[in-house]
Amino acid sequence: MGLSRHIPNTITLLNLVSGVFGIIYAAKGDIGCAFVLMLAAALFDVLDGAAARGLKAYSAIGKELDSLADLVSFGTLPALMLFYMMQENFIGPLWFTYIPLLLVPCAALRLAKFNTDETQAHGFRGLPVPAAAMFIGSVAAIMDLYEIGWIHNLMARSFIAMPAIVYIACRLMLSRIPMASLKSFSKVSGTQCNGTRDGAQDEAGASGQQPYGSRTALIAIFATPIVAGIAVLLTFLADGFLHALAGGICTFSTAYIIINTIAGGIARYRKQ
């Protein structure tokens, strides 16, 4: 296989490096740049899995490296982005601004928990760490980019808003609610995947069954957040591309979380 077997791990390291530089920019107060670097990390996170499957370069070290990179880029980085924004803008006691840091241990537990679960192969149980990162990171970016917007004012002045979104993200990451992934399509169509590099390992329950019974349902679950995100992006494009991108990502991640939580909850209820 030669050098090709190192390509997926190299891409994973680019994910990690993006997260590290994102943390540096967040510490400097440049949340917009940190947000862009988080999105770059997400792109590398997708590409390393695709490279591993395409080159058949699966390895135990690759899976562990992917989890470590995800903890930095999608656990630590978005938590620090929101932490720094709250430190700068929150009107209230300083200790309150440390609440976003709870995302880091929850992300670590989520990654470790499902890295050791070999019974789940086609879907997620609980919110994937990258999805939680998109939600938290985009909220922090919107606070930074829209300094007089309603989201900024709500997060800066309310004692409920920030703890609520942190609790929701942490609770869903550690939950057992079935959530769809792109690999869910292979289960529905009857094909099998031969491996994974996802740090938040693919899951479908202890029985290994896919909770979403039809391809149409899966398409709807993914298409609705995508369409909503694009619509918001185009609507706010006049404010600047980064402003529109933050709004689009926030809308996409919020819709993904809501739809999957509802659909997964229904699927879990029907199995009881």
Short mmCIF file of C-alpha atoms in Angstrom, two decimals:
data_model
loop_
_atom_site.label_atom_id
_atom_site.label_comp_id
_atom_site.label_asym_id
_atom_site.label_seq_id
_atom_site.Cartn_x
_atom_site.Cartn_y
_atom_site.Cartn_z
CA MET A 1 0.00 0.00 0.00
CA GLY A 2 2.99 2.28 0.53
CA LEU A 3 2.48 5.93 1.28
CA SER A 4 -1.24 5.80 0.53
CA ARG A 5 -1.95 4.19 3.90
CA HIS A 6 -0.72 7.38 5.60
CA ILE A 7 -3.06 9.70 3.68
CA PRO A 8 -6.11 9.32 5.99
CA ASN A 9 -4.03 9.95 9.12
CA THR A 10 -2.41 12.98 7.47
CA ILE A 11 -5.86 14.43 6.76
CA THR A 12 -6.86 13.72 10.37
CA LEU A 13 -3.81 15.67 11.54
CA LEU A 14 -4.97 18.60 9.40
CA ASN A 15 -8.24 18.42 11.32
CA LEU A 16 -6.24 18.59 14.58
CA VAL A 17 -4.04 21.46 13.38
CA SER A 18 -7.12 23.42 12.29
CA GLY A 19 -8.57 22.99 15.76
CA VAL A 20 -5.35 24.11 17.47
CA PHE A 21 -5.10 27.25 15.35
CA GLY A 22 -8.79 27.87 15.95
CA ILE A 23 -8.16 27.84 19.70
CA ILE A 24 -5.30 30.33 19.23
CA TYR A 25 -7.50 32.72 17.26
CA ALA A 26 -10.36 32.32 19.74
CA ALA A 27 -7.98 33.24 22.59
CA LYS A 28 -7.02 36.36 20.63
CA GLY A 29 -10.69 37.32 20.32
CA ASP A 30 -10.99 36.56 16.61
CA ILE A 31 -14.05 34.31 16.85
CA GLY A 32 -14.85 34.66 13.16
CA CYS A 33 -11.51 33.20 12.14
CA ALA A 34 -11.86 30.48 14.79
CA PHE A 35 -15.24 29.59 13.31
CA VAL A 36 -13.78 29.28 9.81
CA LEU A 37 -11.03 27.01 11.15
CA MET A 38 -13.64 24.86 12.89
CA LEU A 39 -15.44 24.46 9.55
CA ALA A 40 -12.10 23.54 7.92
CA ALA A 41 -11.63 20.90 10.63
CA ALA A 42 -15.11 19.55 9.83
CA LEU A 43 -14.17 19.28 6.16
CA PHE A 44 -11.01 17.34 7.01
CA ASP A 45 -13.06 15.14 9.35
CA VAL A 46 -15.26 14.15 6.42
CA LEU A 47 -12.34 13.70 4.04
CA ASP A 48 -10.29 11.42 6.28
CA GLY A 49 -13.12 8.91 6.48
CA ALA A 50 -13.66 9.07 2.73
CA ALA A 51 -9.93 8.57 2.14
CA ALA A 52 -9.82 5.61 4.52
CA ARG A 53 -12.74 3.92 2.77
CA GLY A 54 -11.46 4.71 -0.71
CA LEU A 55 -7.93 3.50 0.02
CA LYS A 56 -9.05 0.73 2.40
CA ALA A 57 -6.54 2.16 4.87
CA TYR A 58 -8.30 1.35 8.12
CA SER A 59 -6.26 1.13 11.30
CA ALA A 60 -6.75 1.16 15.06
CA ILE A 61 -4.43 4.14 15.39
CA GLY A 62 -6.48 6.01 12.79
CA LYS A 63 -9.67 5.65 14.84
CA GLU A 64 -7.96 6.79 18.04
CA LEU A 65 -6.24 9.70 16.29
CA ASP A 66 -9.58 10.76 14.83
CA SER A 67 -11.12 10.87 18.31
CA LEU A 68 -8.27 12.96 19.71
CA ALA A 69 -8.55 15.41 16.81
CA ASP A 70 -12.32 15.64 17.26
CA LEU A 71 -11.94 16.39 20.96
CA VAL A 72 -9.72 19.38 20.13
CA SER A 73 -11.59 20.69 17.07
CA PHE A 74 -15.19 19.91 18.05
CA GLY A 75 -15.02 19.68 21.83
CA THR A 76 -12.49 22.22 23.06
CA LEU A 77 -12.62 24.82 20.27
CA PRO A 78 -16.39 25.57 20.24
CA ALA A 79 -16.49 25.50 24.05
CA LEU A 80 -13.72 28.11 24.21
CA MET A 81 -15.35 30.21 21.48
CA LEU A 82 -18.54 30.48 23.52
CA PHE A 83 -16.57 30.90 26.77
CA TYR A 84 -14.59 33.87 25.42
CA MET A 85 -17.72 35.48 23.97
CA MET A 86 -19.52 35.16 27.30
CA GLN A 87 -16.50 36.53 29.19
CA GLU A 88 -16.49 39.57 26.93
CA ASN A 89 -20.22 40.25 26.75
CA PHE A 90 -22.16 38.63 29.60
CA ILE A 91 -23.77 41.02 32.03
CA GLY A 92 -23.60 39.04 35.25
CA PRO A 93 -21.27 37.11 37.58
CA LEU A 94 -17.97 35.96 36.07
CA TRP A 95 -18.34 32.35 37.25
CA PHE A 96 -21.41 32.00 35.04
CA THR A 97 -19.26 32.36 31.91
CA TYR A 98 -17.41 29.10 32.68
CA ILE A 99 -20.50 26.96 32.01
CA PRO A 100 -19.61 26.40 28.30
CA LEU A 101 -16.46 24.53 29.38
CA LEU A 102 -18.71 21.65 30.47
CA LEU A 103 -18.90 20.80 26.77
CA VAL A 104 -15.31 19.53 26.82
CA PRO A 105 -15.69 16.64 29.31
CA CYS A 106 -19.06 15.74 27.78
CA ALA A 107 -17.50 15.55 24.31
CA ALA A 108 -14.62 13.46 25.66
CA LEU A 109 -17.02 11.05 27.35
CA ARG A 110 -19.14 10.83 24.22
CA LEU A 111 -16.13 9.99 22.05
CA ALA A 112 -14.68 7.46 24.49
CA LYS A 113 -18.03 5.85 25.16
CA PHE A 114 -18.83 5.11 21.56
CA ASN A 115 -15.29 4.31 20.51
CA THR A 116 -15.55 1.22 22.68
CA ASP A 117 -19.02 0.22 21.46
CA GLU A 118 -18.65 -2.42 18.75
CA THR A 119 -22.35 -3.28 18.50
CA GLN A 120 -23.39 -0.17 16.61
CA ALA A 121 -22.65 0.27 12.95
CA HIS A 122 -25.17 2.31 10.95
CA GLY A 123 -26.38 5.49 12.61
CA PHE A 124 -25.75 7.37 15.84
CA ARG A 125 -27.05 7.02 19.35
CA GLY A 126 -26.74 10.48 20.78
CA LEU A 127 -25.72 13.72 19.10
CA PRO A 128 -22.40 13.43 17.24
CA VAL A 129 -19.70 15.70 18.64
CA PRO A 130 -19.14 17.55 15.30
CA ALA A 131 -22.88 18.35 15.08
CA ALA A 132 -22.85 19.75 18.62
CA ALA A 133 -19.77 21.78 17.67
CA MET A 134 -21.49 23.30 14.63
CA PHE A 135 -24.39 24.37 16.85
CA ILE A 136 -22.31 25.87 19.68
CA GLY A 137 -19.63 27.34 17.40
CA SER A 138 -22.14 29.04 15.10
CA VAL A 139 -23.94 30.62 18.07
CA ALA A 140 -20.61 32.03 19.29
CA ALA A 141 -19.81 33.29 15.78
CA ILE A 142 -23.19 34.99 15.47
CA MET A 143 -22.65 36.69 18.83
CA ASP A 144 -19.34 38.04 17.52
CA LEU A 145 -20.51 39.04 14.05
CA TYR A 146 -23.90 40.51 14.99
CA GLU A 147 -23.00 42.59 18.02
CA ILE A 148 -26.42 44.24 18.16
CA GLY A 149 -28.42 41.22 17.02
CA TRP A 150 -31.11 39.54 19.10
CA ILE A 151 -29.04 36.37 19.61
CA HIS A 152 -26.15 38.44 20.97
CA ASN A 153 -28.44 40.34 23.32
CA LEU A 154 -30.23 37.18 24.47
CA MET A 155 -26.98 35.35 25.25
CA ALA A 156 -25.36 38.38 26.89
CA ARG A 157 -28.28 39.42 29.10
CA SER A 158 -30.14 36.21 29.93
CA PHE A 159 -29.29 33.78 32.72
CA ILE A 160 -31.21 31.05 30.89
CA ALA A 161 -30.19 31.07 27.21
CA MET A 162 -26.53 30.01 27.43
CA PRO A 163 -26.96 27.34 30.14
CA ALA A 164 -29.93 26.00 28.16
CA ILE A 165 -28.04 25.46 24.91
CA VAL A 166 -25.04 24.00 26.75
CA TYR A 167 -27.30 21.61 28.65
CA ILE A 168 -29.14 20.57 25.47
CA ALA A 169 -25.88 19.89 23.62
CA CYS A 170 -24.36 17.95 26.53
CA ARG A 171 -27.53 16.00 27.26
CA LEU A 172 -28.02 14.97 23.64
CA MET A 173 -24.36 13.98 23.20
CA LEU A 174 -24.67 11.57 26.13
CA SER A 175 -28.17 10.35 25.30
CA ARG A 176 -29.22 7.07 23.69
CA ILE A 177 -31.55 8.66 21.17
CA PRO A 178 -31.05 7.15 17.67
CA MET A 179 -29.85 9.71 15.13
CA ALA A 180 -29.26 9.20 11.44
CA SER A 181 -25.87 9.40 9.75
CA LEU A 182 -24.85 9.18 6.11
CA LYS A 183 -23.96 5.53 6.65
CA SER A 184 -27.60 4.90 7.57
CA PHE A 185 -28.33 4.82 3.84
CA SER A 186 -26.19 1.70 3.42
CA LYS A 187 -28.19 -0.09 6.09
CA VAL A 188 -31.51 0.86 4.55
CA SER A 189 -30.36 -0.15 1.05
CA GLY A 190 -29.06 -3.46 2.41
CA THR A 191 -25.35 -2.85 1.88
CA GLN A 192 -22.70 -3.01 4.58
CA CYS A 193 -19.85 -0.66 5.46
CA ASN A 194 -16.49 -2.25 6.15
CA GLY A 195 -15.09 0.16 8.72
CA THR A 196 -15.21 3.55 10.34
CA ARG A 197 -12.91 6.38 11.28
CA ASP A 198 -15.60 8.46 12.99
CA GLY A 199 -14.42 9.41 16.47
CA ALA A 200 -18.05 9.54 17.58
CA GLN A 201 -18.38 5.99 16.31
CA ASP A 202 -21.30 5.00 14.08
CA GLU A 203 -24.12 3.59 16.11
CA ALA A 204 -27.56 2.03 15.69
CA GLY A 205 -28.29 0.45 19.03
CA ALA A 206 -27.23 -2.73 20.76
CA SER A 207 -29.22 -4.78 18.26
CA GLY A 208 -27.41 -3.12 15.35
CA GLN A 209 -30.77 -2.22 13.75
CA GLN A 210 -31.42 1.00 11.92
CA PRO A 211 -34.27 2.99 13.53
CA TYR A 212 -35.15 4.77 10.27
CA GLY A 213 -37.01 2.30 8.14
CA SER A 214 -37.03 3.95 4.71
CA ARG A 215 -34.69 5.77 2.40
CA THR A 216 -37.31 8.49 1.93
CA ALA A 217 -37.35 9.22 5.66
CA LEU A 218 -33.56 9.48 5.72
CA ILE A 219 -33.54 11.84 2.73
CA ALA A 220 -36.10 14.05 4.46
CA ILE A 221 -34.10 14.06 7.71
CA PHE A 222 -30.99 15.31 5.89
CA ALA A 223 -32.63 17.44 3.19
CA THR A 224 -34.74 19.60 5.52
CA PRO A 225 -31.80 21.03 7.55
CA ILE A 226 -29.76 21.52 4.37
CA VAL A 227 -32.55 23.45 2.62
CA ALA A 228 -33.21 25.54 5.74
CA GLY A 229 -29.51 26.33 6.14
CA ILE A 230 -29.10 27.36 2.50
CA ALA A 231 -32.23 29.53 2.68
CA VAL A 232 -30.88 31.44 5.70
CA LEU A 233 -27.43 31.72 4.10
CA LEU A 234 -28.90 33.28 0.95
CA THR A 235 -31.18 35.56 2.97
CA PHE A 236 -28.31 37.12 4.94
CA LEU A 237 -25.74 37.10 2.14
CA ALA A 238 -25.99 40.89 1.86
CA ASP A 239 -24.55 41.18 5.39
CA GLY A 240 -21.36 39.44 4.27
CA PHE A 241 -20.46 35.86 3.45
CA LEU A 242 -19.16 34.97 6.91
CA HIS A 243 -22.29 36.42 8.55
CA ALA A 244 -24.50 34.43 6.20
CA LEU A 245 -22.41 31.28 6.66
CA ALA A 246 -22.69 31.47 10.45
CA GLY A 247 -26.45 31.91 10.19
CA GLY A 248 -26.76 29.06 7.70
CA ILE A 249 -24.68 26.66 9.80
CA CYS A 250 -26.61 27.59 12.93
CA THR A 251 -29.92 26.96 11.17
CA PHE A 252 -28.71 23.69 9.66
CA SER A 253 -27.37 22.31 12.95
CA THR A 254 -30.44 23.42 14.90
CA ALA A 255 -32.79 21.79 12.38
CA TYR A 256 -30.66 18.61 12.32
CA ILE A 257 -30.78 18.37 16.12
CA ILE A 258 -34.53 19.02 16.37
CA ILE A 259 -35.56 16.68 13.55
CA ASN A 260 -33.28 13.84 14.63
CA THR A 261 -34.27 14.18 18.28
CA ILE A 262 -37.96 13.99 17.41
CA ALA A 263 -37.57 11.18 14.85
CA GLY A 264 -35.18 9.24 17.07
CA GLY A 265 -37.41 9.66 20.09
CA ILE A 266 -40.40 8.35 18.13
CA ALA A 267 -38.39 5.40 16.81
CA ARG A 268 -37.17 4.56 20.29
CA TYR A 269 -40.72 4.81 21.71
CA ARG A 270 -42.09 2.44 19.07
CA LYS A 271 -39.49 -0.18 19.97
CA GLN A 272 -40.54 -0.20 23.60
#
